[in-house]
Amino acid sequence: NSGPATNSPTFFYSRRIGLESGRVVPIRAGGRVTGRVGKWTLGAVNIETGDEPIGGISPTNFTVLRLRRNILRRSSVGGIFSNRDKSTLVKGQSNMAFGLDGLFSFFNDLTTGGYFAKSDTKGKDTRNTSYQGRFDYAPDKWGVRADYLVVGQNYSPEVGFTNRSNFRRSYVSGRFSPRPKKSKRIRKYTTEGT
């Protein structure tokens, strides 16, 4: 099944580091760590970029930390933190963002989950959250999917990106997919409404 159009924000996008306003920015130094600590999966990045005088871009530090843990049989919870010490939105300020997410799968056909995220830049401290809730029940014969997404006007994780801000999106779909018992040519009919 196809889902709703993907407009949800991307919290961390590594290609934002080393590129600024279409200009290549030199990377001075950086490091990355990935692995497991007990039951947690860990990912950490810290990169320092140099300056680019023609574009007026000054040296910037990028930090990202991601923790994730599998729970139950096929579910997970996690959190992410990012920091850019020089905001592109408010000169002289930094941009910090954090988020929590969960994915919960029950039985073979039921999945639910969502996230809550908040960005923090001085002067943009209201309407600076984003959250989403998802529900998907998809057995073979029929299925139901629902999704609700909110991106605030001032939500901006500057180590990631948002395609658009200041919107709410609701999405619901229903599917009926019977398998004809007497047909040798058709295995399944599918009807879907969204």
Tab-separated table of C-alpha atoms in Angstrom:
chain	number	residue	atom	x	y	z
A	1	ASN	CA	0.000	0.000	0.000
A	2	SER	CA	1.142	3.503	-0.673
A	3	GLY	CA	1.022	5.855	2.287
A	4	PRO	CA	0.569	9.580	2.605
A	5	ALA	CA	2.880	11.966	0.817
A	6	THR	CA	6.166	12.256	2.678
A	7	ASN	CA	6.281	15.779	4.093
A	8	SER	CA	7.506	14.808	7.542
A	9	PRO	CA	10.674	16.549	8.728
A	10	THR	CA	14.041	14.865	8.547
A	11	PHE	CA	15.761	15.363	11.870
A	12	PHE	CA	19.323	14.576	10.769
A	13	TYR	CA	20.607	14.886	7.230
A	14	SER	CA	24.384	14.450	6.929
A	15	ARG	CA	24.566	16.284	3.591
A	16	ARG	CA	23.726	19.530	5.398
A	17	ILE	CA	27.290	19.387	6.764
A	18	GLY	CA	29.859	20.727	4.294
A	19	LEU	CA	27.294	22.490	2.083
A	20	GLU	CA	25.760	25.886	2.792
A	21	SER	CA	23.535	27.884	0.421
A	22	GLY	CA	24.831	25.835	-2.501
A	23	ARG	CA	28.486	26.457	-1.579
A	24	VAL	CA	31.012	23.815	-0.557
A	25	VAL	CA	32.355	24.490	2.938
A	26	PRO	CA	35.619	22.785	3.950
A	27	ILE	CA	35.508	20.260	6.783
A	28	ARG	CA	38.346	20.801	9.280
A	29	ALA	CA	37.896	17.745	11.468
A	30	GLY	CA	35.267	15.315	12.596
A	31	GLY	CA	34.494	11.972	14.097
A	32	ARG	CA	31.771	9.390	14.120
A	33	VAL	CA	31.006	6.566	16.548
A	34	THR	CA	28.436	3.814	16.042
A	35	GLY	CA	27.833	0.629	17.968
A	36	ARG	CA	26.032	-0.950	20.887
A	37	VAL	CA	26.175	-0.176	24.593
A	38	GLY	CA	24.287	-2.904	26.445
A	39	LYS	CA	20.777	-3.011	24.946
A	40	TRP	CA	21.146	0.394	23.271
A	41	THR	CA	22.278	1.193	19.731
A	42	LEU	CA	24.356	4.380	19.662
A	43	GLY	CA	25.345	6.807	16.924
A	44	ALA	CA	27.303	10.020	17.468
A	45	VAL	CA	28.769	12.584	15.073
A	46	ASN	CA	30.819	15.705	15.769
A	47	ILE	CA	32.145	17.739	12.821
A	48	GLU	CA	33.812	21.141	12.608
A	49	THR	CA	33.590	23.007	9.305
A	50	GLY	CA	35.826	25.878	8.228
A	51	ASP	CA	34.951	29.240	6.786
A	52	GLU	CA	33.988	30.183	3.253
A	53	PRO	CA	34.711	33.936	2.890
A	54	ILE	CA	32.911	34.519	-0.444
A	55	GLY	CA	29.606	33.263	0.988
A	56	GLY	CA	30.223	34.867	4.386
A	57	ILE	CA	30.117	31.468	6.088
A	58	SER	CA	32.025	31.177	9.373
A	59	PRO	CA	33.377	28.007	11.061
A	60	THR	CA	30.557	25.899	12.513
A	61	ASN	CA	30.358	22.882	14.834
A	62	PHE	CA	27.744	20.155	14.226
A	63	THR	CA	26.862	17.558	16.878
A	64	VAL	CA	24.356	14.710	16.621
A	65	LEU	CA	23.629	11.936	19.128
A	66	ARG	CA	21.134	9.099	18.499
A	67	LEU	CA	20.103	6.341	20.936
A	68	ARG	CA	17.734	3.489	20.088
A	69	ARG	CA	16.609	0.393	21.937
A	70	ASN	CA	14.638	-2.626	20.741
A	71	ILE	CA	11.818	-3.606	23.087
A	72	LEU	CA	9.234	-6.368	23.115
A	73	ARG	CA	9.466	-8.590	20.034
A	74	ARG	CA	9.448	-6.147	17.115
A	75	SER	CA	9.290	-2.675	18.634
A	76	SER	CA	11.736	0.095	19.441
A	77	VAL	CA	12.069	3.425	21.236
A	78	GLY	CA	14.696	6.079	20.714
A	79	GLY	CA	15.841	9.634	21.053
A	80	ILE	CA	17.959	12.080	19.091
A	81	PHE	CA	19.769	15.321	19.906
A	82	SER	CA	21.414	17.739	17.470
A	83	ASN	CA	23.220	21.036	17.832
A	84	ARG	CA	24.562	23.547	15.329
A	85	ASP	CA	26.552	26.252	17.105
A	86	LYS	CA	25.793	28.900	14.443
A	87	SER	CA	22.190	29.144	13.333
A	88	THR	CA	21.357	30.036	9.747
A	89	LEU	CA	18.046	31.544	10.915
A	90	VAL	CA	19.161	33.882	13.726
A	91	LYS	CA	22.609	35.413	13.367
A	92	GLY	CA	24.848	34.970	16.409
A	93	GLN	CA	22.705	32.202	17.932
A	94	SER	CA	22.878	28.406	17.996
A	95	ASN	CA	20.254	25.852	16.978
A	96	MET	CA	19.507	22.845	19.159
A	97	ALA	CA	16.895	20.170	18.548
A	98	PHE	CA	15.797	16.967	20.229
A	99	GLY	CA	13.234	14.279	19.615
A	100	LEU	CA	11.748	11.049	20.942
A	101	ASP	CA	10.246	8.314	18.769
A	102	GLY	CA	8.701	4.891	19.046
A	103	LEU	CA	7.607	2.088	16.739
A	104	PHE	CA	5.376	-0.632	18.175
A	105	SER	CA	4.455	-3.790	16.261
A	106	PHE	CA	1.886	-6.217	17.640
A	107	PHE	CA	0.912	-9.590	16.196
A	108	ASN	CA	1.707	-9.795	12.465
A	109	ASP	CA	-0.528	-7.032	11.160
A	110	LEU	CA	-0.687	-4.143	13.638
A	111	THR	CA	1.883	-1.335	13.758
A	112	THR	CA	1.654	1.990	15.546
A	113	GLY	CA	4.157	4.674	16.385
A	114	GLY	CA	5.109	8.283	16.249
A	115	TYR	CA	7.513	10.947	17.359
A	116	PHE	CA	7.747	14.269	19.170
A	117	ALA	CA	10.481	16.771	18.301
A	118	LYS	CA	11.359	20.307	19.296
A	119	SER	CA	13.876	22.816	17.975
A	120	ASP	CA	15.349	25.650	20.024
A	121	THR	CA	16.710	28.859	18.506
A	122	LYS	CA	16.625	32.168	20.369
A	123	GLY	CA	13.747	34.311	19.108
A	124	LYS	CA	11.918	31.282	17.657
A	125	ASP	CA	10.753	29.639	20.871
A	126	THR	CA	7.017	29.329	20.196
A	127	ARG	CA	5.343	26.974	17.701
A	128	ASN	CA	8.677	25.153	17.471
A	129	THR	CA	7.515	21.545	17.775
A	130	SER	CA	6.640	18.742	15.402
A	131	TYR	CA	4.868	15.479	16.154
A	132	GLN	CA	3.290	12.564	14.363
A	133	GLY	CA	1.089	9.580	15.258
A	134	ARG	CA	0.665	6.574	12.947
A	135	PHE	CA	-1.584	3.509	12.982
A	136	ASP	CA	-1.493	0.670	10.436
A	137	TYR	CA	-3.590	-2.497	10.563
A	138	ALA	CA	-2.915	-4.568	7.439
A	139	PRO	CA	-4.065	-8.197	7.384
A	140	ASP	CA	-4.367	-9.839	3.966
A	141	LYS	CA	-8.065	-9.263	3.249
A	142	TRP	CA	-8.515	-5.682	4.480
A	143	GLY	CA	-6.605	-2.898	6.139
A	144	VAL	CA	-6.831	0.514	7.763
A	145	ARG	CA	-4.131	3.179	7.954
A	146	ALA	CA	-4.201	6.550	9.737
A	147	ASP	CA	-1.569	9.255	10.139
A	148	TYR	CA	-1.581	12.680	11.789
A	149	LEU	CA	1.380	15.060	11.389
A	150	VAL	CA	2.003	18.565	12.760
A	151	VAL	CA	4.973	20.807	11.917
A	152	GLY	CA	5.045	24.145	13.736
A	153	GLN	CA	5.816	27.472	12.090
A	154	ASN	CA	9.175	27.855	13.885
A	155	TYR	CA	10.194	24.187	13.949
A	156	SER	CA	13.608	23.964	12.304
A	157	PRO	CA	16.231	21.313	13.120
A	158	GLU	CA	19.087	22.954	11.225
A	159	VAL	CA	21.197	19.794	11.030
A	160	GLY	CA	18.209	18.265	9.214
A	161	PHE	CA	15.535	19.934	7.113
A	162	THR	CA	11.815	20.346	6.645
A	163	ASN	CA	10.216	20.513	3.208
A	164	ARG	CA	7.608	22.894	4.597
A	165	SER	CA	6.536	24.234	7.955
A	166	ASN	CA	3.383	25.546	9.620
A	167	PHE	CA	0.997	22.751	8.599
A	168	ARG	CA	-1.122	19.884	9.891
A	169	ARG	CA	-1.861	16.809	7.812
A	170	SER	CA	-4.449	14.106	8.427
A	171	TYR	CA	-4.463	10.936	6.364
A	172	VAL	CA	-6.792	7.908	6.488
A	173	SER	CA	-7.082	4.999	4.082
A	174	GLY	CA	-9.089	1.798	3.954
A	175	ARG	CA	-8.424	-1.285	1.823
A	176	PHE	CA	-10.449	-4.367	0.845
A	177	SER	CA	-8.502	-7.161	-0.893
A	178	PRO	CA	-10.479	-10.397	-1.372
A	179	ARG	CA	-8.916	-13.459	-3.018
A	180	PRO	CA	-11.342	-15.172	-5.433
A	181	LYS	CA	-11.516	-18.895	-4.639
A	182	LYS	CA	-12.574	-20.151	-8.057
A	183	SER	CA	-10.421	-18.032	-10.373
A	184	LYS	CA	-7.167	-19.445	-11.758
A	185	ARG	CA	-6.178	-16.154	-13.408
A	186	ILE	CA	-6.798	-13.593	-10.664
A	187	ARG	CA	-5.159	-14.047	-7.283
A	188	LYS	CA	-6.431	-10.928	-5.564
A	189	TYR	CA	-8.661	-7.880	-6.063
A	190	THR	CA	-7.703	-4.675	-4.275
A	191	THR	CA	-9.943	-1.673	-3.644
A	192	GLU	CA	-8.634	1.262	-1.682
A	193	GLY	CA	-10.030	4.612	-0.610
A	194	THR	CA	-8.051	7.474	0.950
